[in-house]
Short mmCIF file of C-alpha atoms and ligand atoms in Angstrom, two decimals:
data_model
loop_
_atom_site.label_atom_id
_atom_site.label_comp_id
_atom_site.label_asym_id
_atom_site.label_seq_id
_atom_site.Cartn_x
_atom_site.Cartn_y
_atom_site.Cartn_z
CA MET A 1 9.03 -11.76 12.93
CA SER A 2 9.55 -15.31 11.86
CA ASP A 3 6.14 -16.85 12.35
CA HIS A 4 4.58 -15.62 9.11
CA VAL A 5 4.82 -19.12 7.71
CA SER A 6 2.31 -20.28 10.30
CA ILE A 7 -0.38 -17.86 9.09
CA ASP A 8 -3.66 -19.54 8.18
CA ARG A 9 -3.99 -18.23 4.63
CA ASP A 10 -7.65 -19.15 4.15
CA ARG A 11 -8.69 -17.33 7.26
CA LEU A 12 -6.42 -14.40 6.49
CA GLY A 13 -7.89 -14.11 2.97
CA ARG A 14 -11.41 -14.14 4.38
CA ASP A 15 -10.56 -11.49 7.00
CA LEU A 16 -8.95 -9.20 4.41
CA TYR A 17 -11.87 -9.63 2.05
CA GLN A 18 -14.41 -9.00 4.81
CA LEU A 19 -12.73 -5.71 5.70
CA ILE A 20 -13.10 -4.64 2.06
CA VAL A 21 -16.78 -5.65 2.11
CA ASP A 22 -17.21 -3.53 5.24
CA LEU A 23 -15.51 -0.43 3.77
CA TYR A 24 -16.87 -0.74 0.22
CA PRO A 25 -20.14 1.23 0.58
CA VAL A 26 -18.52 4.31 2.15
CA CYS A 27 -18.17 7.36 -0.12
CA ARG A 28 -14.60 8.49 0.46
CA SER A 29 -12.73 11.39 -1.06
CA ILE A 30 -9.51 13.25 -0.28
CA THR A 31 -11.31 14.95 2.61
CA GLY A 32 -14.61 14.58 4.43
CA ASN A 33 -16.70 12.27 6.51
CA GLY A 34 -16.16 9.20 4.32
CA VAL A 35 -12.48 9.16 5.30
CA ARG A 36 -13.40 9.68 8.97
CA GLU A 37 -15.90 6.85 8.88
CA SER A 38 -13.40 4.53 7.17
CA LEU A 39 -10.70 5.34 9.74
CA ALA A 40 -13.22 4.75 12.55
CA ARG A 41 -13.89 1.26 11.17
CA ILE A 42 -10.14 0.55 10.97
CA GLN A 43 -9.82 1.76 14.58
CA LYS A 44 -11.91 -1.23 15.63
CA ILE A 45 -8.95 -3.38 14.54
CA VAL A 46 -5.88 -1.24 15.29
CA PRO A 47 -5.61 1.89 17.48
CA LEU A 48 -4.99 4.49 14.75
CA ASP A 49 -4.41 8.11 15.66
CA VAL A 50 -6.63 10.32 13.53
CA HIS A 51 -5.16 13.69 12.55
CA GLU A 52 -7.18 16.65 11.28
CA VAL A 53 -5.32 19.31 9.28
CA PRO A 54 -7.30 22.54 8.61
CA SER A 55 -8.19 23.63 5.08
CA GLY A 56 -5.84 26.36 3.93
CA THR A 57 -2.78 24.89 5.67
CA ALA A 58 0.27 25.36 3.46
CA VAL A 59 2.06 22.06 2.83
CA PHE A 60 5.17 22.67 0.71
CA ASP A 61 3.91 23.90 -2.68
CA TRP A 62 0.33 22.81 -1.96
CA THR A 63 -2.58 23.97 0.20
CA VAL A 64 -4.92 21.67 2.11
CA PRO A 65 -8.19 22.02 0.14
CA ARG A 66 -11.70 22.71 1.36
CA GLU A 67 -13.50 19.73 2.81
CA TRP A 68 -16.03 17.95 0.59
CA ASN A 69 -19.10 16.16 1.86
CA ILE A 70 -22.08 14.79 0.00
CA ARG A 71 -25.50 13.72 1.21
CA GLY A 72 -27.14 12.76 -2.07
CA ALA A 73 -27.57 13.50 -5.76
CA THR A 74 -30.21 12.73 -8.39
CA ILE A 75 -31.17 13.33 -12.00
CA LYS A 76 -34.94 13.41 -12.56
CA ASN A 77 -36.84 13.55 -15.84
CA SER A 78 -39.68 15.98 -16.60
CA ARG A 79 -42.19 13.56 -15.06
CA GLY A 80 -40.25 13.62 -11.80
CA ASP A 81 -38.95 10.06 -12.15
CA THR A 82 -35.44 9.54 -10.80
CA VAL A 83 -33.23 8.35 -13.65
CA LEU A 84 -29.98 8.36 -11.68
CA ASP A 85 -29.41 8.23 -7.92
CA PHE A 86 -26.17 8.65 -5.92
CA ASP A 87 -27.66 6.26 -3.35
CA ASP A 88 -27.42 3.43 -5.89
CA CYS A 89 -23.69 3.95 -6.47
CA ASN A 90 -21.42 6.66 -5.12
CA LEU A 91 -19.42 6.66 -8.37
CA HIS A 92 -22.43 8.36 -10.02
CA VAL A 93 -21.20 11.78 -8.88
CA VAL A 94 -17.88 13.28 -9.94
CA ASN A 95 -15.92 13.19 -6.68
CA TYR A 96 -15.60 16.74 -5.27
CA SER A 97 -18.57 18.03 -7.30
CA ALA A 98 -19.78 21.46 -6.24
CA PRO A 99 -23.43 21.65 -5.15
CA VAL A 100 -25.89 22.31 -7.98
CA SER A 101 -29.65 22.43 -8.36
CA ARG A 102 -31.15 23.33 -11.72
CA LYS A 103 -33.01 22.17 -14.81
CA MET A 104 -31.50 21.70 -18.24
CA ARG A 105 -32.05 19.96 -21.57
CA LEU A 106 -30.20 16.73 -22.29
CA ASP A 107 -27.82 18.47 -24.73
CA GLU A 108 -26.55 20.82 -22.04
CA LEU A 109 -26.50 18.10 -19.40
CA LYS A 110 -24.36 15.87 -21.62
CA SER A 111 -21.33 18.12 -21.12
CA HIS A 112 -21.50 17.11 -17.43
CA LEU A 113 -21.98 13.37 -18.02
CA HIS A 114 -19.12 10.87 -18.13
CA THR A 115 -19.40 7.36 -19.59
CA LEU A 116 -17.18 4.61 -20.95
CA PRO A 117 -18.40 3.74 -24.48
CA GLU A 118 -15.83 0.91 -24.70
CA HIS A 119 -17.33 -0.71 -21.55
CA PRO A 120 -20.99 0.26 -21.88
CA ASP A 121 -22.11 -1.36 -18.61
CA TRP A 122 -19.46 0.15 -16.37
CA ILE A 123 -19.61 3.47 -14.52
CA PRO A 124 -16.39 5.48 -14.64
CA TYR A 125 -14.80 7.00 -11.52
CA ARG A 126 -13.99 10.68 -12.02
CA THR A 127 -12.64 13.35 -9.69
CA SER A 128 -12.21 17.10 -9.80
CA TYR A 129 -10.31 18.01 -6.67
CA TYR A 130 -8.50 21.14 -7.69
CA HIS A 131 -10.85 22.61 -10.31
CA GLU A 132 -14.37 23.42 -9.13
CA THR A 133 -17.02 21.80 -11.30
CA TRP A 134 -19.79 19.23 -11.07
CA GLY A 135 -20.74 16.15 -13.01
CA PHE A 136 -22.33 12.73 -13.11
CA CYS A 137 -20.94 9.35 -14.16
CA MET A 138 -23.12 6.60 -15.58
CA SER A 139 -22.97 3.54 -17.78
CA HIS A 140 -22.96 4.30 -21.48
CA ARG A 141 -26.07 2.15 -21.90
CA GLN A 142 -27.83 4.32 -19.33
CA LEU A 143 -26.90 7.48 -21.25
CA GLU A 144 -28.06 6.04 -24.56
CA ALA A 145 -31.43 5.26 -23.03
CA LEU A 146 -32.01 8.87 -21.95
CA PRO A 147 -34.53 10.59 -24.27
CA ASP A 148 -34.33 14.28 -25.05
CA ASP A 149 -36.12 15.92 -22.17
CA GLU A 150 -35.73 18.58 -19.54
CA TYR A 151 -33.89 17.11 -16.56
CA GLU A 152 -33.78 18.33 -13.03
CA ILE A 153 -30.38 17.85 -11.52
CA HIS A 154 -29.52 18.07 -7.88
CA ILE A 155 -26.20 17.52 -6.09
CA ASP A 156 -26.49 17.99 -2.34
CA SER A 157 -22.82 18.48 -1.51
CA THR A 158 -20.75 21.00 0.42
CA LEU A 159 -17.29 22.37 -0.28
CA GLU A 160 -16.35 24.30 2.85
CA ASP A 161 -13.42 25.09 5.08
CA GLY A 162 -12.88 22.02 7.22
CA HIS A 163 -10.07 19.50 7.49
CA LEU A 164 -7.99 16.91 5.73
CA THR A 165 -8.16 13.73 7.77
CA TYR A 166 -5.55 10.98 7.91
CA GLY A 167 -4.80 8.00 10.09
CA GLU A 168 -1.45 7.03 11.56
CA LEU A 169 -0.28 4.17 13.74
CA TYR A 170 3.16 4.19 15.31
CA ILE A 171 4.33 0.85 16.70
CA ARG A 172 7.48 1.19 18.75
CA GLY A 173 10.28 -1.34 18.32
CA GLU A 174 13.75 -1.72 19.91
CA SER A 175 15.18 0.90 17.56
CA ASP A 176 14.05 4.40 16.57
CA ASP A 177 14.72 3.44 12.96
CA GLU A 178 11.41 3.12 11.19
CA VAL A 179 9.68 1.06 8.55
CA LEU A 180 6.92 3.01 6.78
CA ILE A 181 3.83 1.39 5.30
CA SER A 182 1.66 3.88 3.42
CA THR A 183 -1.64 3.43 1.64
CA HIS A 184 -4.16 5.81 0.13
CA ILE A 185 -7.66 6.00 1.50
CA CYS A 186 -9.46 8.46 -0.79
CA HIS A 187 -11.36 6.33 -3.30
CA PRO A 188 -15.11 5.69 -2.93
CA SER A 189 -16.58 2.27 -3.81
CA LEU A 190 -13.54 0.78 -5.55
CA CYS A 191 -11.94 -2.41 -4.29
CA ASN A 192 -8.53 -3.08 -5.80
CA ASP A 193 -7.66 0.62 -5.99
CA ASN A 194 -7.66 1.24 -3.04
CA LEU A 195 -9.48 -0.83 -0.44
CA SER A 196 -7.13 -3.76 -1.02
CA GLY A 197 -4.20 -1.64 0.18
CA VAL A 198 -6.20 -0.39 3.15
CA ALA A 199 -7.17 -3.93 4.16
CA VAL A 200 -3.66 -5.38 3.83
CA ALA A 201 -2.10 -2.42 5.68
CA THR A 202 -4.62 -2.73 8.51
CA LEU A 203 -4.11 -6.43 9.16
CA LEU A 204 -0.38 -6.04 8.64
CA ALA A 205 -0.38 -3.38 11.38
CA GLU A 206 -2.23 -5.82 13.64
CA HIS A 207 0.31 -8.54 12.79
CA VAL A 208 3.33 -6.28 13.41
CA SER A 209 1.88 -5.12 16.75
CA SER A 210 1.69 -8.68 17.97
CA THR A 211 5.21 -9.69 16.93
CA PRO A 212 8.59 -8.92 18.56
CA ARG A 213 10.38 -6.37 16.41
CA ARG A 214 13.66 -4.55 16.02
CA TYR A 215 12.33 -1.65 13.95
CA SER A 216 9.63 0.79 14.84
CA TYR A 217 6.76 0.83 12.36
CA ARG A 218 4.66 3.68 11.05
CA PHE A 219 1.46 2.93 9.15
CA VAL A 220 -0.15 5.88 7.43
CA PHE A 221 -3.60 5.91 5.82
CA VAL A 222 -3.70 9.08 3.74
CA PRO A 223 -5.56 10.57 0.79
CA ALA A 224 -3.45 10.18 -2.34
CA THR A 225 -0.95 12.92 -3.20
CA ILE A 226 -2.12 15.66 -0.83
CA GLY A 227 -2.00 13.15 2.07
CA PRO A 228 1.69 12.18 1.91
CA ILE A 229 2.57 15.78 1.03
CA THR A 230 0.77 16.90 4.19
CA TRP A 231 2.34 14.15 6.30
CA LEU A 232 5.85 14.92 5.01
CA ALA A 233 5.36 18.69 5.50
CA GLN A 234 4.35 18.11 9.10
CA ASN A 235 6.93 15.41 9.87
CA GLU A 236 9.99 16.54 7.98
CA GLU A 237 12.43 15.60 10.75
CA ARG A 238 10.68 12.38 11.69
CA ALA A 239 10.71 11.25 8.07
CA ARG A 240 14.49 11.02 8.27
CA ARG A 241 14.16 8.03 10.60
CA ILE A 242 12.53 5.99 7.83
CA ARG A 243 14.99 3.27 6.84
CA HIS A 244 12.63 1.22 4.67
CA GLY A 245 9.18 1.83 3.27
CA LEU A 246 6.45 0.43 1.06
CA VAL A 247 3.42 1.96 -0.55
CA LEU A 248 0.65 -0.63 -0.92
CA ALA A 249 -1.80 -0.25 -3.81
CA CYS A 250 -3.84 -2.60 -6.01
CA VAL A 251 -2.91 -5.69 -4.00
CA GLY A 252 -6.13 -7.73 -4.37
CA ASP A 253 -6.56 -8.53 -8.08
CA PRO A 254 -5.74 -11.98 -9.47
CA GLY A 255 -2.66 -10.73 -11.36
CA GLN A 256 0.86 -11.54 -10.23
CA PRO A 257 2.80 -9.21 -7.92
CA THR A 258 4.58 -6.17 -9.30
CA TYR A 259 7.24 -4.30 -7.38
CA LYS A 260 8.26 -0.79 -8.32
CA ARG A 261 11.68 0.05 -6.94
CA SER A 262 12.44 3.12 -4.87
CA ARG A 263 14.14 6.08 -6.52
CA ARG A 264 17.45 4.78 -5.16
CA GLY A 265 16.87 1.50 -6.98
CA ASP A 266 19.20 -0.58 -4.80
CA ALA A 267 17.92 0.23 -1.31
CA GLU A 268 17.64 -2.61 1.19
CA ILE A 269 13.84 -2.58 0.73
CA ASP A 270 14.31 -3.05 -3.03
CA ARG A 271 16.65 -5.97 -2.46
CA ALA A 272 14.40 -7.51 0.21
CA VAL A 273 11.26 -7.40 -1.95
CA GLU A 274 13.04 -8.77 -4.99
CA HIS A 275 14.54 -11.58 -2.92
CA VAL A 276 11.18 -12.57 -1.42
CA LEU A 277 9.49 -12.50 -4.83
CA ALA A 278 12.25 -14.62 -6.34
CA HIS A 279 12.05 -17.22 -3.56
CA THR A 280 8.28 -17.51 -3.09
CA ALA A 281 5.76 -19.20 -5.37
CA GLY A 282 4.38 -17.55 -8.49
CA GLY A 283 5.60 -15.18 -11.16
CA TYR A 284 6.28 -11.51 -10.58
CA THR A 285 7.47 -8.33 -12.24
CA VAL A 286 9.98 -5.77 -10.99
CA GLU A 287 9.98 -2.27 -12.43
CA ASP A 288 12.33 0.63 -12.01
CA PHE A 289 11.25 3.80 -10.31
CA SER A 290 9.41 6.42 -12.32
CA PRO A 291 8.01 9.71 -11.02
CA TYR A 292 4.43 8.64 -11.68
CA GLY A 293 2.18 6.23 -9.82
CA TYR A 294 1.18 6.31 -6.17
CA ASP A 295 2.49 8.04 -3.08
CA GLU A 296 6.05 6.81 -3.57
CA ARG A 297 6.23 9.89 -5.83
CA GLN A 298 6.20 12.12 -2.76
CA TYR A 299 8.35 9.93 -0.48
CA CYS A 300 10.89 9.63 -3.32
CA SER A 301 10.95 13.34 -4.22
CA PRO A 302 14.59 14.49 -4.22
CA GLY A 303 14.27 16.54 -1.03
CA PHE A 304 13.41 13.32 0.85
CA ASP A 305 14.65 10.49 -1.40
CA LEU A 306 13.36 7.94 1.09
CA PRO A 307 13.90 4.23 0.39
CA VAL A 308 10.23 3.61 -0.36
CA GLY A 309 9.05 1.26 -3.11
CA CYS A 310 5.56 0.33 -4.23
CA PHE A 311 4.12 -3.16 -3.86
CA MET A 312 1.23 -3.91 -6.23
CA ARG A 313 -0.26 -6.73 -8.20
CA THR A 314 -1.49 -5.44 -11.58
CA PRO A 315 -0.40 -1.78 -11.68
CA HIS A 316 -2.91 1.06 -12.01
CA GLY A 317 -4.14 1.65 -15.52
CA ARG A 318 -3.12 -1.81 -16.71
CA PHE A 319 -6.39 -3.55 -15.89
CA PRO A 320 -9.52 -2.41 -17.74
CA GLU A 321 -11.54 -2.36 -14.49
CA TYR A 322 -9.22 0.38 -13.13
CA HIS A 323 -11.17 3.46 -11.95
CA THR A 324 -14.52 1.97 -12.93
CA SER A 325 -17.44 0.33 -11.18
CA ALA A 326 -16.02 -3.02 -12.34
CA ASP A 327 -13.26 -2.66 -9.72
CA ASN A 328 -15.78 -4.18 -7.34
CA LEU A 329 -16.08 -7.03 -4.83
CA ASP A 330 -15.88 -9.59 -7.65
CA PHE A 331 -12.58 -8.22 -8.91
CA VAL A 332 -10.54 -8.81 -5.74
CA THR A 333 -10.00 -12.28 -4.31
CA PRO A 334 -9.24 -13.55 -0.81
CA GLU A 335 -6.37 -15.62 -2.28
CA SER A 336 -4.64 -12.63 -3.89
CA LEU A 337 -5.13 -10.50 -0.78
CA ALA A 338 -3.63 -13.21 1.42
CA ASP A 339 -0.75 -13.73 -1.01
CA SER A 340 0.04 -9.99 -1.00
CA PHE A 341 -0.12 -9.93 2.80
CA CYS A 342 2.19 -12.93 3.17
CA LYS A 343 4.73 -11.58 0.70
CA VAL A 344 4.88 -8.18 2.40
CA ALA A 345 5.06 -9.86 5.84
CA SER A 346 7.98 -11.95 4.53
CA VAL A 347 9.72 -8.78 3.35
CA LEU A 348 9.37 -7.24 6.82
CA ASP A 349 10.67 -10.49 8.26
CA VAL A 350 13.80 -10.27 6.06
CA LEU A 351 14.36 -6.63 7.08
CA GLU A 352 14.02 -7.55 10.75
CA ARG A 353 16.65 -10.31 10.55
CA ASN A 354 19.02 -8.82 8.01
CA ARG A 355 22.33 -8.04 9.76
CA ARG A 356 26.03 -7.81 9.15
CA TYR A 357 28.39 -10.14 11.00
CA ARG A 358 32.11 -10.58 11.40
CA ASN A 359 33.83 -13.95 11.13
CA LEU A 360 35.82 -14.56 14.34
CA ASN A 361 38.00 -17.17 12.64
CA PRO A 362 38.77 -15.37 9.38
CA ARG A 363 42.20 -16.84 8.66
CA CYS A 364 41.28 -19.91 6.60
CA GLU A 365 38.15 -21.93 7.19
CA PRO A 366 37.32 -23.06 10.70
CA GLN A 367 37.05 -26.81 11.17
CA LEU A 368 33.30 -27.32 11.03
CA GLY A 369 33.34 -31.08 11.76
CA ARG A 370 35.07 -30.55 15.09
CA ARG A 371 32.26 -28.17 16.07
CA GLY A 372 29.47 -30.49 14.97
CA LEU A 373 28.59 -28.23 12.04
CA TYR A 374 29.25 -30.63 9.21
CA ASP A 375 26.75 -33.50 9.26
CA SER A 376 24.03 -32.43 11.63
CA VAL A 377 23.19 -29.46 13.79
CA GLY A 378 20.81 -29.69 16.72
CA GLY A 379 19.53 -33.07 15.48
CA LYS A 380 18.93 -31.71 11.95
CA GLN A 381 20.71 -33.63 9.14
CA LEU A 382 22.50 -31.04 7.05
CA THR A 383 21.88 -30.84 3.33
CA ASP A 384 24.41 -29.68 0.77
CA ASP A 385 22.63 -26.31 0.73
CA ASP A 386 22.97 -26.05 4.51
CA ARG A 387 26.72 -26.68 4.26
CA MET A 388 27.00 -24.15 1.43
CA ALA A 389 25.09 -21.62 3.52
CA LEU A 390 27.57 -22.07 6.40
CA LEU A 391 30.52 -21.62 4.04
CA TRP A 392 28.99 -18.56 2.36
CA VAL A 393 28.22 -16.86 5.66
CA LEU A 394 31.74 -17.56 6.97
CA ASN A 395 33.34 -16.34 3.79
CA GLN A 396 31.30 -13.15 3.36
CA SER A 397 31.05 -12.07 7.00
CA ASP A 398 33.72 -9.41 7.01
CA GLY A 399 31.38 -6.80 8.47
CA GLY A 400 30.64 -5.38 5.02
CA HIS A 401 28.07 -7.82 3.62
CA ASP A 402 24.64 -8.28 5.12
CA LEU A 403 22.84 -11.62 5.18
CA LEU A 404 20.57 -10.50 2.36
CA GLY A 405 23.61 -9.77 0.20
CA ILE A 406 25.02 -13.21 1.03
CA ALA A 407 21.68 -14.78 0.07
CA GLU A 408 21.71 -12.89 -3.23
CA ARG A 409 25.29 -13.83 -4.06
CA SER A 410 24.91 -17.48 -3.08
CA GLY A 411 21.50 -17.92 -4.72
CA LEU A 412 20.24 -19.46 -1.48
CA PRO A 413 17.07 -18.30 0.25
CA PHE A 414 17.49 -15.72 3.02
CA GLU A 415 15.92 -18.17 5.48
CA ARG A 416 18.76 -20.65 5.02
CA ILE A 417 21.48 -18.00 5.20
CA TRP A 418 19.91 -16.67 8.41
CA TRP A 419 19.80 -20.20 9.83
CA ALA A 420 23.53 -20.62 9.05
CA ALA A 421 24.37 -17.33 10.76
CA GLU A 422 22.45 -18.39 13.87
CA ALA A 423 24.28 -21.75 13.96
CA LEU A 424 27.66 -20.02 13.58
CA LEU A 425 26.79 -17.47 16.25
CA ALA A 426 25.95 -20.28 18.65
CA GLU A 427 29.43 -21.76 18.02
CA HIS A 428 31.05 -18.33 18.58
CA LEU A 429 32.33 -18.24 15.02
CA LEU A 430 30.54 -14.94 14.29
CA GLU A 431 29.87 -11.69 16.06
CA PRO A 432 27.48 -8.94 15.07
CA ALA A 433 29.22 -6.14 13.16
CA PRO A 434 28.27 -2.51 13.77
CA GLN A 435 25.24 -1.81 11.59
CA ALA A 436 25.99 0.49 8.69
CA ARG A 437 23.69 3.40 7.99
ZN1 ZN B 1 -6.84 5.49 -8.09
#
């Protein structure tokens, strides 16, 4: 995968953004028809397999919950006027609310209303997956405008035995070793968290499918927490083939990229992401692993300890729009989406080409001039950096150091180190070393 540089970023940004626009109105949750509908839309782009796991299925310490679906919800005043309607915004209902139909005074209703006084025009996003309740979310201004009255509340939802639905795309490569890309798909009308991850993962899957590859790739679109737990419980053996992995979340806001390392901290994926961030434009932040955040928590639990990091822009909870109606189509930008895509594609590109080699002329330096490797190679005038790259690769290729490690130690970009290795291979000065596990 070396053609990422030729990607048309403007078009890519528009395509990513358009996919978010398309998925934005759907009311998703950790189960139910919103997830199915979202996966069906993604299937128009890549041939996802859709898996249905029955409610009640034991998955490690958890149980697949009942399926939640909602058709509508309203609050009406005593004159019968609708003062709040789920059809206007699917954040208006606490996600996973039990069905309810009754009348009550404002005082009693207030214990079921959620607002954000510090952002009086925004609607909060609230869930209650594992504790049965019901509730409404509205802007604080809307609440303050409600007079004391008797209100008729109605939530037309169902919580019944059904299924947990997730999407999976396996793209076979030369090797059985796998790269995992995982994103959550359970939030209703919220853009950065999590439609940005869904959009980037979808077009990345399309990109990977169309590119020659060494690794096999597995893209999973799962509800947060219970989704990866379910996937891992049902694929315990297969999970051991995962050599590198990334969770994608919050990748569309204008903030700079943030990478959260895997639990191992120094896995090849950690090194690859940090290298790409250091050698591409723009600032970035790297954070150590912590057992909080997105689905890396499950992939990095000690019984799996998979090399899976999390690629984000501004992390969850560190932008005020997080989990509110302000995480909308204005908050994510085509430029940020395209930048996230290109950086992750570059990481995959590094993983694909990162190898260990052995110097076939290890006793003192080979004579580069005699082999036409000193001034120009293949018509290309060599720069000082090119010559340094050749010397670094020759010096470090003892079978123990990979090209990424040589790039890190030399301070040169991976691209140049890889070029040097290819030139030395062509002159029979290197041979591939057995790949370490
Ligand atoms: Zn979230």
